[in-house]
PDB file of C-alpha atoms and ligand atoms in Angstrom:
ATOM      1  CA  UNK Y 634       0.000   0.000   0.000  1.00 86.00           C
ATOM      2  CA  UNK Y 635       1.579   3.250  -1.155  1.00 91.00           C
ATOM      3  CA  UNK Y 636      -0.633   5.620   0.795  1.00 90.00           C
ATOM      4  CA  UNK Y 637      -1.424   5.130   4.447  1.00 95.00           C
ATOM      5  CA  UNK Y 638      -4.929   5.152   5.776  1.00 98.00           C
ATOM      6  CA  UNK Y 639      -4.716   8.336   7.824  1.00 98.00           C
ATOM      7  CA  UNK Y 640      -3.297  10.347   4.914  1.00 97.00           C
ATOM      8  CA  UNK Y 641      -6.140   9.288   2.653  1.00 98.00           C
ATOM      9  CA  UNK Y 642      -8.766   9.955   5.322  1.00 98.00           C
ATOM     10  CA  UNK Y 643      -7.327  13.418   5.949  1.00 98.00           C
ATOM     11  CA  UNK Y 644      -7.522  14.151   2.218  1.00 98.00           C
ATOM     12  CA  UNK Y 645     -11.157  13.016   2.123  1.00 98.00           C
ATOM     13  CA  UNK Y 646     -12.015  15.118   5.175  1.00 98.00           C
ATOM     14  CA  UNK Y 647     -10.401  18.144   3.566  1.00 98.00           C
ATOM     15  CA  UNK Y 648     -12.301  17.542   0.320  1.00 98.00           C
ATOM     16  CA  UNK Y 649     -15.587  17.473   2.239  1.00 98.00           C
ATOM     17  CA  UNK Y 650     -15.002  21.093   3.234  1.00 98.00           C
ATOM     18  CA  UNK Y 651     -15.466  21.950  -0.452  1.00 98.00           C
ATOM     19  CA  UNK Y 652     -18.795  20.142  -0.861  1.00 98.00           C
ATOM     20  CA  UNK Y 653     -21.515  22.047  -2.657  1.00 98.00           C
ATOM     21  CA  UNK Y 654     -24.514  20.646  -0.818  1.00 98.00           C
ATOM     22  CA  UNK Y 655     -26.999  23.426  -0.118  1.00 98.00           C
ATOM     23  CA  UNK Y 656     -30.033  21.122  -0.504  1.00 98.00           C
ATOM     24  CA  UNK Y 657     -29.181  18.102   1.622  1.00 98.00           C
ATOM     25  CA  UNK Y 658     -26.665  19.916   3.817  1.00 98.00           C
ATOM     26  CA  UNK Y 659     -24.833  16.558   3.846  1.00 98.00           C
ATOM     27  CA  UNK Y 660     -21.180  17.071   2.985  1.00 98.00           C
ATOM     28  CA  UNK Y 661     -19.148  14.182   1.584  1.00 98.00           C
ATOM     29  CA  UNK Y 662     -15.479  13.921   0.672  1.00 99.00           C
ATOM     30  CA  UNK Y 663     -13.755  11.093  -1.149  1.00 98.00           C
ATOM     31  CA  UNK Y 664     -10.072  10.453  -1.772  1.00 98.00           C
ATOM     32  CA  UNK Y 665      -8.666   7.982  -4.274  1.00 97.00           C
ATOM     33  CA  UNK Y 666      -5.182   6.648  -3.533  1.00 97.00           C
ATOM     34  CA  UNK Y 667      -3.205   5.342  -6.501  1.00 96.00           C
ATOM     35  CA  UNK Y 668      -0.175   3.082  -6.576  1.00 96.00           C
ATOM     36  CA  UNK Y 669       1.990   5.890  -7.986  1.00 93.00           C
ATOM     37  CA  UNK Y 670       1.356   7.835  -4.776  1.00 94.00           C
ATOM     38  CA  UNK Y 671      -1.095  10.308  -6.231  1.00 94.00           C
ATOM     39  CA  UNK Y 672      -4.274  11.224  -4.412  1.00 96.00           C
ATOM     40  CA  UNK Y 673      -7.325  12.561  -6.236  1.00 97.00           C
ATOM     41  CA  UNK Y 674     -10.184  13.969  -4.205  1.00 98.00           C
ATOM     42  CA  UNK Y 675     -13.787  14.900  -4.819  1.00 98.00           C
ATOM     43  CA  UNK Y 676     -16.724  16.389  -2.970  1.00 98.00           C
ATOM     44  CA  UNK Y 677     -20.435  16.111  -3.664  1.00 98.00           C
ATOM     45  CA  UNK Y 678     -21.890  18.656  -6.057  1.00 98.00           C
ATOM     46  CA  UNK Y 679     -25.630  19.160  -5.798  1.00 98.00           C
ATOM     47  CA  UNK Y 680     -27.997  20.806  -8.226  1.00 98.00           C
ATOM     48  CA  UNK Y 681     -31.284  22.684  -7.987  1.00 98.00           C
ATOM     49  CA  UNK Y 682     -32.598  19.816 -10.084  1.00 98.00           C
ATOM     50  CA  UNK Y 683     -31.916  17.434  -7.207  1.00 98.00           C
ATOM     51  CA  UNK Y 684     -31.575  14.245  -9.205  1.00 98.00           C
ATOM     52  CA  UNK Y 685     -28.569  15.622 -11.064  1.00 98.00           C
ATOM     53  CA  UNK Y 686     -26.435  15.592  -7.917  1.00 98.00           C
ATOM     54  CA  UNK Y 687     -22.950  14.179  -8.269  1.00 98.00           C
ATOM     55  CA  UNK Y 688     -21.566  12.210  -5.355  1.00 98.00           C
ATOM     56  CA  UNK Y 689     -18.091  12.823  -4.003  1.00 99.00           C
ATOM     57  CA  UNK Y 690     -16.764   9.482  -5.234  1.00 98.00           C
ATOM     58  CA  UNK Y 691     -18.077  10.074  -8.745  1.00 98.00           C
ATOM     59  CA  UNK Y 692     -16.527  13.538  -8.871  1.00 98.00           C
ATOM     60  CA  UNK Y 693     -13.187  12.080  -7.771  1.00 98.00           C
ATOM     61  CA  UNK Y 694     -13.298   9.349 -10.423  1.00 98.00           C
ATOM     62  CA  UNK Y 695     -14.214  11.897 -13.085  1.00 97.00           C
ATOM     63  CA  UNK Y 696     -11.283  14.060 -12.089  1.00 97.00           C
ATOM     64  CA  UNK Y 697      -8.873  11.142 -12.053  1.00 96.00           C
ATOM     65  CA  UNK Y 698      -9.856   9.672 -15.394  1.00 95.00           C
ATOM     66  CA  UNK Y 699     -10.203  12.977 -17.213  1.00 95.00           C
ATOM     67  CA  UNK Y 700      -6.849  14.349 -16.109  1.00 91.00           C
ATOM     68  CA  UNK Y 701      -4.638  11.387 -16.907  1.00 77.00           C
ATOM     69  CA  UNK Y 702      -4.256   7.690 -16.357  1.00 69.00           C
ATOM     70  CA  UNK Y 703      -3.434   7.036 -12.711  1.00 74.00           C
ATOM     71  CA  UNK Y 704      -2.769   3.308 -12.744  1.00 89.00           C
ATOM     72  CA  UNK Y 705      -3.764   1.021  -9.933  1.00 96.00           C
ATOM     73  CA  UNK Y 706      -6.393   2.285  -7.535  1.00 97.00           C
ATOM     74  CA  UNK Y 707      -5.244   0.962  -4.162  1.00 98.00           C
ATOM     75  CA  UNK Y 708      -7.670   2.524  -1.728  1.00 98.00           C
ATOM     76  CA  UNK Y 709     -10.551   4.945  -1.347  1.00 98.00           C
ATOM     77  CA  UNK Y 710     -11.537   6.933   1.752  1.00 98.00           C
ATOM     78  CA  UNK Y 711     -15.076   8.274   2.150  1.00 99.00           C
ATOM     79  CA  UNK Y 712     -16.276  10.559   4.899  1.00 98.00           C
ATOM     80  CA  UNK Y 713     -19.447  12.570   5.324  1.00 98.00           C
ATOM     81  CA  UNK Y 714     -22.006  14.107   7.586  1.00 98.00           C
ATOM     82  CA  UNK Y 715     -24.143  17.143   8.022  1.00 98.00           C
ATOM     83  CA  UNK Y 716     -22.326  20.456   7.809  1.00 97.00           C
ATOM     84  CA  UNK Y 717     -20.156  20.856  10.885  1.00 96.00           C
ATOM     85  CA  UNK Y 718     -20.513  17.179  11.735  1.00 98.00           C
ATOM     86  CA  UNK Y 719     -18.467  15.515   9.005  1.00 98.00           C
ATOM     87  CA  UNK Y 720     -17.051  12.248  10.323  1.00 98.00           C
ATOM     88  CA  UNK Y 721     -19.540  12.060  13.183  1.00 98.00           C
ATOM     89  CA  UNK Y 722     -22.050   9.256  13.310  1.00 95.00           C
ATOM     90  CA  UNK Y 723     -22.040   6.049  11.330  1.00 97.00           C
ATOM     91  CA  UNK Y 724     -19.559   5.334   8.531  1.00 98.00           C
ATOM     92  CA  UNK Y 725     -20.625   6.606   5.115  1.00 97.00           C
ATOM     93  CA  UNK Y 726     -20.549   3.858   2.516  1.00 98.00           C
ATOM     94  CA  UNK Y 727     -20.559   4.638  -1.212  1.00 98.00           C
ATOM     95  CA  UNK Y 728     -23.980   4.639  -2.845  1.00 98.00           C
ATOM     96  CA  UNK Y 729     -24.781   2.017  -5.447  1.00 98.00           C
ATOM     97  CA  UNK Y 730     -24.001   4.225  -8.422  1.00 98.00           C
ATOM     98  CA  UNK Y 731     -20.646   5.198  -6.956  1.00 98.00           C
ATOM     99  CA  UNK Y 732     -19.736   1.546  -6.407  1.00 98.00           C
ATOM    100  CA  UNK Y 733     -20.212   0.981 -10.106  1.00 98.00           C
ATOM    101  CA  UNK Y 734     -18.292   4.146 -11.016  1.00 98.00           C
ATOM    102  CA  UNK Y 735     -15.424   3.134  -8.714  1.00 98.00           C
ATOM    103  CA  UNK Y 736     -15.417  -0.317 -10.282  1.00 98.00           C
ATOM    104  CA  UNK Y 737     -14.546   1.163 -13.656  1.00 97.00           C
ATOM    105  CA  UNK Y 738     -11.337   2.816 -12.478  1.00 96.00           C
ATOM    106  CA  UNK Y 739     -10.455  -0.181 -10.296  1.00 97.00           C
ATOM    107  CA  UNK Y 740     -10.895  -2.540 -13.230  1.00 96.00           C
ATOM    108  CA  UNK Y 741      -8.617  -0.402 -15.410  1.00 94.00           C
ATOM    109  CA  UNK Y 742      -5.821  -1.018 -12.914  1.00 94.00           C
ATOM    110  CA  UNK Y 743      -6.815  -4.638 -12.463  1.00 95.00           C
ATOM    111  CA  UNK Y 744      -7.191  -4.646  -8.706  1.00 93.00           C
ATOM    112  CA  UNK Y 745      -9.731  -4.636  -5.914  1.00 98.00           C
ATOM    113  CA  UNK Y 746      -9.214  -1.479  -3.817  1.00 98.00           C
ATOM    114  CA  UNK Y 747      -9.791  -1.134  -0.117  1.00 98.00           C
ATOM    115  CA  UNK Y 748     -12.667   1.193   0.741  1.00 98.00           C
ATOM    116  CA  UNK Y 749     -12.286   2.996   4.056  1.00 98.00           C
ATOM    117  CA  UNK Y 750     -15.682   4.238   5.223  1.00 98.00           C
ATOM    118  CA  UNK Y 751     -15.100   6.669   8.043  1.00 98.00           C
ATOM    119  CA  UNK Y 752     -17.395   6.911  11.045  1.00 98.00           C
ATOM    120  CA  UNK Y 753     -17.106   8.438  14.458  1.00 97.00           C
ATOM    121  CA  UNK Y 754     -16.263   5.233  16.291  1.00 97.00           C
ATOM    122  CA  UNK Y 755     -14.908   3.043  13.544  1.00 98.00           C
ATOM    123  CA  UNK Y 756     -13.443   2.976  10.085  1.00 98.00           C
ATOM    124  CA  UNK Y 757     -15.030   0.201   8.060  1.00 98.00           C
ATOM    125  CA  UNK Y 758     -12.467  -1.459   5.832  1.00 98.00           C
ATOM    126  CA  UNK Y 759     -14.064  -3.225   2.915  1.00 98.00           C
ATOM    127  CA  UNK Y 760     -13.008  -4.391  -0.508  1.00 98.00           C
ATOM    128  CA  UNK Y 761     -14.837  -2.926  -3.464  1.00 98.00           C
ATOM    129  CA  UNK Y 762     -15.779  -6.495  -4.365  1.00 98.00           C
ATOM    130  CA  UNK Y 763     -17.521  -6.794  -0.987  1.00 98.00           C
ATOM    131  CA  UNK Y 764     -19.612  -3.745  -1.809  1.00 98.00           C
ATOM    132  CA  UNK Y 765     -20.209  -4.733  -5.429  1.00 98.00           C
ATOM    133  CA  UNK Y 766     -19.921  -8.495  -5.909  1.00 98.00           C
ATOM    134  CA  UNK Y 767     -19.977  -9.911  -9.428  1.00 97.00           C
ATOM    135  CA  UNK Y 768     -19.608  -6.435 -10.891  1.00 98.00           C
ATOM    136  CA  UNK Y 769     -20.307  -5.551 -14.479  1.00 98.00           C
ATOM    137  CA  UNK Y 770     -17.146  -3.960 -15.847  1.00 97.00           C
ATOM    138  CA  UNK Y 771     -15.009  -3.406 -18.937  1.00 95.00           C
ATOM    139  CA  UNK Y 772     -14.358  -7.153 -19.254  1.00 95.00           C
ATOM    140  CA  UNK Y 773     -18.067  -7.884 -19.336  1.00 97.00           C
ATOM    141  CA  UNK Y 774     -18.488  -6.352 -22.768  1.00 97.00           C
TER     142      UNK Y 774
HETATM  143  N1  THU K 845     -23.471  11.374  -1.336  1.00 75.65           N
HETATM  144  C1  THU K 845     -22.175  11.222  -1.757  1.00 75.65           C
HETATM  145  O1  THU K 845     -21.503  12.207  -2.115  1.00 75.65           O
HETATM  146  N2  THU K 845     -21.659   9.973  -1.779  1.00 75.65           N
HETATM  147  C2  THU K 845     -22.319   8.841  -1.409  1.00 75.65           C
HETATM  148  O2  THU K 845     -21.829   7.753  -1.590  1.00 75.65           O
HETATM  149  C3  THU K 845     -23.644   8.959  -0.757  1.00 75.65           C
HETATM  150  C4  THU K 845     -24.312  10.272  -0.940  1.00 75.65           C
HETATM  151  C5  THU K 845     -24.052  12.720  -1.334  1.00 75.65           C
HETATM  152  C6  THU K 845     -25.089  12.949  -2.394  1.00 75.65           C
HETATM  153  C7  THU K 845     -25.892  14.082  -1.807  1.00 75.65           C
HETATM  154  O3  THU K 845     -25.287  15.310  -2.174  1.00 75.65           O
HETATM  155  C8  THU K 845     -25.755  13.894  -0.307  1.00 75.65           C
HETATM  156  O4  THU K 845     -24.692  12.975  -0.107  1.00 75.65           O
HETATM  157  C9  THU K 845     -27.000  13.367   0.361  1.00 75.65           C
HETATM  158  O5  THU K 845     -27.449  12.219  -0.280  1.00 75.65           O
END
């Protein structure tokens, strides 16, 4: 593992401060850790047309894939909560759509990243394949 857990969680927490979430008031930050040592972050971006909201994980994947190829995705940290309470309460796990979006970048690097879901009392450590078993990905086509 190139990037340690606390570094990635700190990056996700910092990203959450840049959430644009005036409708839900729920701020989420995500940090992708790649094998080359790079970290790409994202925060949720809401829209007055609520259903167009982009989750933090999806924003991070979009940034990573649109900037350049980052190689193996080793780990992802996700943290969230109401404004002023980010990281309090239960761990935030990626929504279903984000699991699929994360699977795309993971599959490109050919590995199964750790997903650190940060809560107040615990950090859940899961594999993406635990969250999205039998995923549909680039090899399925
Ligand atoms: N949200 C994320 O950013 N990531 C997730 O995995 C779950 C939900 C955001 C979307 C919306 O802006 C807010 O949290 C409340 O659903």
